[in-house]
Amino acid sequence: MEVGFLGLGIMGKAMSMNLLKHGFKVTVWNRTLSKCDELVEHGASVCESPAEVIKKCKYTIAMLSDPCAALSVVFDKGGVLEQICEGKGYIDMSTVDAETSLKINEAITGKGGRFVEGPVSGSKKPAEDGQLIILVAGDKALFEESIPAFDVLGKRSFFLGQVGNGAKMKLIVNMIMGSMMNAFSEGLVLADKSGLSSDTLLDILDLGAMTNPMFKGKGPSMNKSSYPPAFPLKHQQKDMRLALALGDENAVSMPVAAAANEAFKKARSLGLGDLDFSAVIEAVKFSRE
Amino acid sequence: MEVGFLGLGIMGKAMSMNLLKHGFKVTVWNRTLSKCDELVEHGASVCESPAEVIKKCKYTIAMLSDPCAALSVVFDKGGVLEQICEGKGYIDMSTVDAETSLKINEAITGKGGRFVEGPVSGSKKPAEDGQLIILVAGDKALFEESIPAFDVLGKRSFFLGQVGNGAKMKLIVNMIMGSMMNAFSEGLVLADKSGLSSDTLLDILDLGAMTNPMFKGKGPSMNKSSYPPAFPLKHQQKDMRLALALGDENAVSMPVAAAANEAFKKARSLGLGDLDFSAVIEAVKFSRE
Amino acid sequence: MEVGFLGLGIMGKAMSMNLLKHGFKVTVWNRTLSKCDELVEHGASVCESPAEVIKKCKYTIAMLSDPCAALSVVFDKGGVLEQICEGKGYIDMSTVDAETSLKINEAITGKGGRFVEGPVSGSKKPAEDGQLIILVAGDKALFEESIPAFDVLGKRSFFLGQVGNGAKMKLIVNMIMGSMMNAFSEGLVLADKSGLSSDTLLDILDLGAMTNPMFKGKGPSMNKSSYPPAFPLKHQQKDMRLALALGDENAVSMPVAAAANEAFKKARSLGLGDLDFSAVIEAVKFSRE
Amino acid sequence: MEVGFLGLGIMGKAMSMNLLKHGFKVTVWNRTLSKCDELVEHGASVCESPAEVIKKCKYTIAMLSDPCAALSVVFDKGGVLEQICEGKGYIDMSTVDAETSLKINEAITGKGGRFVEGPVSGSKKPAEDGQLIILVAGDKALFEESIPAFDVLGKRSFFLGQVGNGAKMKLIVNMIMGSMMNAFSEGLVLADKSGLSSDTLLDILDLGAMTNPMFKGKGPSMNKSSYPPAFPLKHQQKDMRLALALGDENAVSMPVAAAANEAFKKARSLGLGDLDFSAVIEAVKFSRE
């Protein structure tokens, strides 16, 4: 199978490398073209613009850093729109809001092309290991034709219906994550202030029905007040806000997520926005007694 | 090793049976003596009062239904206090509040006896399988001498310091559980009301860093609005309230737990107190649109 | 003093009538021109487009129903922009978001005109009585020149600085109002469910340091579950959401407003969005016990 | 009318002085008897024990500092119980919890006496001015016979039914107060951080439907970060906790009060418990940005 690949950041590079390793013919493009070199050593071809990649390949995957980059690659000069046409599929795996996705979808399908959004859950390591979780929405036939690629990139891909649903599902997952992180933080601080060991609490949680990789992975460093940013707190808070806005649209009252969101905002006001989202525990800890 | 065992309810029976199977000599007592028969068939001795058990055994374990029964077995006529004395150890594994535990501790140690509280995390199945988590606090030497028994009864025992700490640690664990259950409920409802499949959300959560036995165990039945009571909602709410009170004593502000507690209260007001605590999702779901 | 007046809805009619009564020369325009008749009987002149009003008058006040109408009156054919120029002042007293205000400001000042926004607090009755509270922001000289008109329209006008600040201040006032209404609702329901009279609670509150016109005005009907819409719940909830978004921008954590917002959302999900915002008490009341 | 009066603290002294001024014959007692001197100068008689006062007077009012003192005056040697009997009435206006009140009620009525609790809303100034609000519960006939005294002591007295209802009503009033104070604090901080003047916000609030003596009295000092303790924050938080507990008993979910309570707890953890309850604004203000 031959695929185009736009965007060779940390994620995109790992993903396109995986495709090459599994026998795909891959044509890459990156804004800074020199980043393509390593891929070429492993057998990739290179094009000088997104439009050229689209022209050459029936299927093109994009993995860009943010909504702005995702739009630019499609709409700018030399962009996807110049060559997209009937028979071609565009698979945008960048993390963008539903609105951006809908805009791209409209433009692509307006030219006769096919489109799916496919945001992923998982960061660098799962990308390298082909263990991403892929949340696909849009053109179902394109999803099905893309499964061989998704099977290489992720441990599982889901088809979620119309464009925008991928973005929404990701927000909901992240909202649960943010509330859980607050529940966990409050428990760790309460243990400590009650004269119990918060390390022992970790051991106890690890043996019970709530044991999960996040508590195991983050707990020990939280107890040491260390928050190296895997997922920055300000991004977590933004996702809480967007998930609450989704609840607002659909008249779903979510008091626990709302309380968690305010805790993340307090943490931001304490200057912790660039640390890992587990730093929200500092907002719980803070006291003068 | 020889141990006494007071209380042969669902938990106590499973636990004393395990001790017998692992070669302990066990002397049992139960308020309704006929419940001792099955244990006797497996080699247990029987006494007619708690006092007699204490007299006969150096170590006695109690597993009683509630604080009231725990106090009665110690203080009533024929109770533990009549025979407890220097050299004897009393291990109360019932789930009681810190105050009850402290009262029993004072009485036992006042007579020269030794005491630990050892509330457990886990219900019928883990009790049968010897997979309980045991939260011990009080006399450290007694804890250490009791380890052979704890190793049979549970997969892990923790020593947590002074009497009352076992009860407190259990509250904190349950508080985290209650907040997590709310986070989970809000996510499932939001998915559903946003036009996404809440079953797919379960699959996605199951593959990520938040995967845990509680979500896996409760999620499918929650999506079917089925809440067979494993841990009744009213007890979960009581534990949230007590954990918040512990936070109050120690000036720990816990807005997420407080919001979760109010959701459990709303669920109680909807008549769901006797269902499983996962029925809190009904308070999130409820609407007329 | 001569002023133009655009928009003769419930508010605009009462306001322009007040100006006439106090000796202002008023030139009016309304989309449905027939609505101007009553004003003409009281001495007003009429123009056939906003542009003509601007051409004729040095100062023009607008009171339009929503952001869409406010933009249309400025930017459409025959609109304000066609005639606005140096020396002329445009005073938009419609309730619009900061973004809309900024857009209008940019267009007006781009043509050399001067602009203030002046959203009001108060509805029909205060408009008729000249008892509005006017929150002005933008061109300070224009504000000062407009004071004679503001003195007729309101009991007090405030100058709040740059354009957008009027809208922001109004959101903050409404946010406090929404949280207070929730505090009040929870107290009334708690009294009732605790076997106390919620009418007596009203009497007690009325005698103490918290007595305020809102509790006095809304309390008796809330106790009768009657919510004739003075300020619709869905608009109150929208203002809570926007105030929380303002807090988000400025990293202000507001857990009480967030909890109140979720209560309003729950009320919306119960189908109460078109009733008065005091209907939020129904979300507190709701139970099956 | 002749009345006994037990307790001459700040409140009790002002209240008994008012009774004297209005022509009541008053017999006083205080633990430190020298405090009676000033009252004697104004015509009061003195007794050496609560029992003697009861013996002498048909009606006796008590105004004691806390539940402990209230119990001691009744149950200790020389206490009320020694002389209370049929035909005599005991009116306890101290602020105590419902449980203490019920205990006293049981003892008094057990001896044939009659009892009402009558906690007051208002502090030193209203006590001196006879402007208290009196929340009476218990024996209705005794309430009615006491109205001449209540009319001197307060601007209004309410009969609320069975003993305990006075204490409950006071908790509910204070709960509304605590939530309102949080709503107000969040608004003031949001104004300030959004670049608006929080003093102007006070002016605007003062003109609208939410204007109330508390905002007017506390607002200016809050904007100056000054919190001289009129009602200490730790007592306000305790009342929030007790009101939430009352909600718990009656299955009333109160998410806004719960969020406010956590804010007061955060303020306590910042070392502000002894300042005025308006210091909760510091918990909202706190940030490092």
Tab-separated table of C-alpha atoms in Angstrom, chain D residues 6 54 58-64 67 69-71 73-75 80-81 84-119 135-146 150 158-167:
chain	number	residue	atom	x	y	z
D	6	LEU	CA	-28.915	34.245	83.637
D	54	ILE	CA	-35.734	30.101	89.082
D	58	LYS	CA	-41.996	32.549	86.964
D	59	TYR	CA	-40.017	33.228	83.760
D	60	THR	CA	-36.255	33.006	83.404
D	61	ILE	CA	-34.224	33.944	80.338
D	62	ALA	CA	-30.683	32.595	79.804
D	63	MET	CA	-28.050	34.040	77.464
D	64	LEU	CA	-24.887	31.986	77.825
D	67	PRO	CA	-23.418	24.870	74.723
D	69	ALA	CA	-22.156	26.919	79.692
D	70	ALA	CA	-25.802	26.387	78.756
D	71	LEU	CA	-25.668	22.805	80.047
D	73	VAL	CA	-26.227	26.364	84.271
D	74	VAL	CA	-29.018	23.809	84.055
D	75	PHE	CA	-27.419	20.603	85.345
D	80	VAL	CA	-31.911	25.463	87.073
D	81	LEU	CA	-33.044	21.852	87.534
D	84	ILE	CA	-37.706	24.248	87.999
D	85	CYS	CA	-41.253	22.928	88.435
D	86	GLU	CA	-44.742	23.125	87.083
D	87	GLY	CA	-45.805	26.659	86.281
D	88	LYS	CA	-42.297	27.923	85.593
D	89	GLY	CA	-40.852	28.744	82.182
D	90	TYR	CA	-37.218	28.616	81.015
D	91	ILE	CA	-36.220	30.552	77.886
D	92	ASP	CA	-32.736	29.756	76.609
D	93	MET	CA	-31.596	32.347	74.072
D	94	SER	CA	-27.996	31.100	73.884
D	95	THR	CA	-26.745	29.856	70.516
D	96	VAL	CA	-26.454	26.108	70.893
D	97	ASP	CA	-26.831	23.067	68.669
D	98	ALA	CA	-30.149	21.250	68.413
D	99	GLU	CA	-28.844	18.338	70.491
D	100	THR	CA	-27.968	20.542	73.481
D	101	SER	CA	-31.343	22.212	73.257
D	102	LEU	CA	-33.137	18.866	73.210
D	103	LYS	CA	-31.203	17.688	76.269
D	104	ILE	CA	-32.136	20.789	78.240
D	105	ASN	CA	-35.738	20.543	77.064
D	106	GLU	CA	-36.006	16.945	78.236
D	107	ALA	CA	-34.640	17.758	81.677
D	108	ILE	CA	-36.833	20.826	82.206
D	109	THR	CA	-40.046	19.221	81.010
D	110	GLY	CA	-39.202	16.079	82.973
D	111	LYS	CA	-39.587	18.206	86.104
D	112	GLY	CA	-42.869	19.701	84.896
D	113	GLY	CA	-41.330	22.980	83.709
D	114	ARG	CA	-41.807	24.577	80.320
D	115	PHE	CA	-39.061	25.335	77.807
D	116	VAL	CA	-38.361	27.310	74.657
D	117	GLU	CA	-35.096	27.822	72.829
D	118	GLY	CA	-34.740	31.289	71.317
D	119	PRO	CA	-31.417	31.810	69.535
D	135	LEU	CA	-36.011	32.341	66.527
D	136	VAL	CA	-38.172	30.609	69.113
D	137	ALA	CA	-39.113	26.928	69.269
D	138	GLY	CA	-40.609	24.614	71.902
D	139	ASP	CA	-43.577	25.287	74.193
D	140	LYS	CA	-45.962	27.530	72.276
D	141	ALA	CA	-47.875	28.840	75.299
D	142	LEU	CA	-44.602	29.890	76.909
D	143	PHE	CA	-43.634	31.652	73.664
D	144	GLU	CA	-46.873	33.588	73.732
D	145	GLU	CA	-46.517	34.573	77.379
D	146	SER	CA	-42.956	35.717	76.655
D	150	PHE	CA	-39.299	39.418	73.146
D	158	PHE	CA	-40.768	33.913	65.217
D	159	PHE	CA	-42.279	30.714	66.591
D	160	LEU	CA	-40.851	27.809	64.632
D	161	GLY	CA	-42.365	24.688	66.183
D	162	GLN	CA	-40.563	21.943	68.033
D	163	VAL	CA	-37.327	22.367	69.987
D	164	GLY	CA	-34.341	22.264	67.628
D	165	ASN	CA	-36.051	24.260	64.885
D	166	GLY	CA	-34.598	27.523	66.161
D	167	ALA	CA	-31.082	26.166	65.843
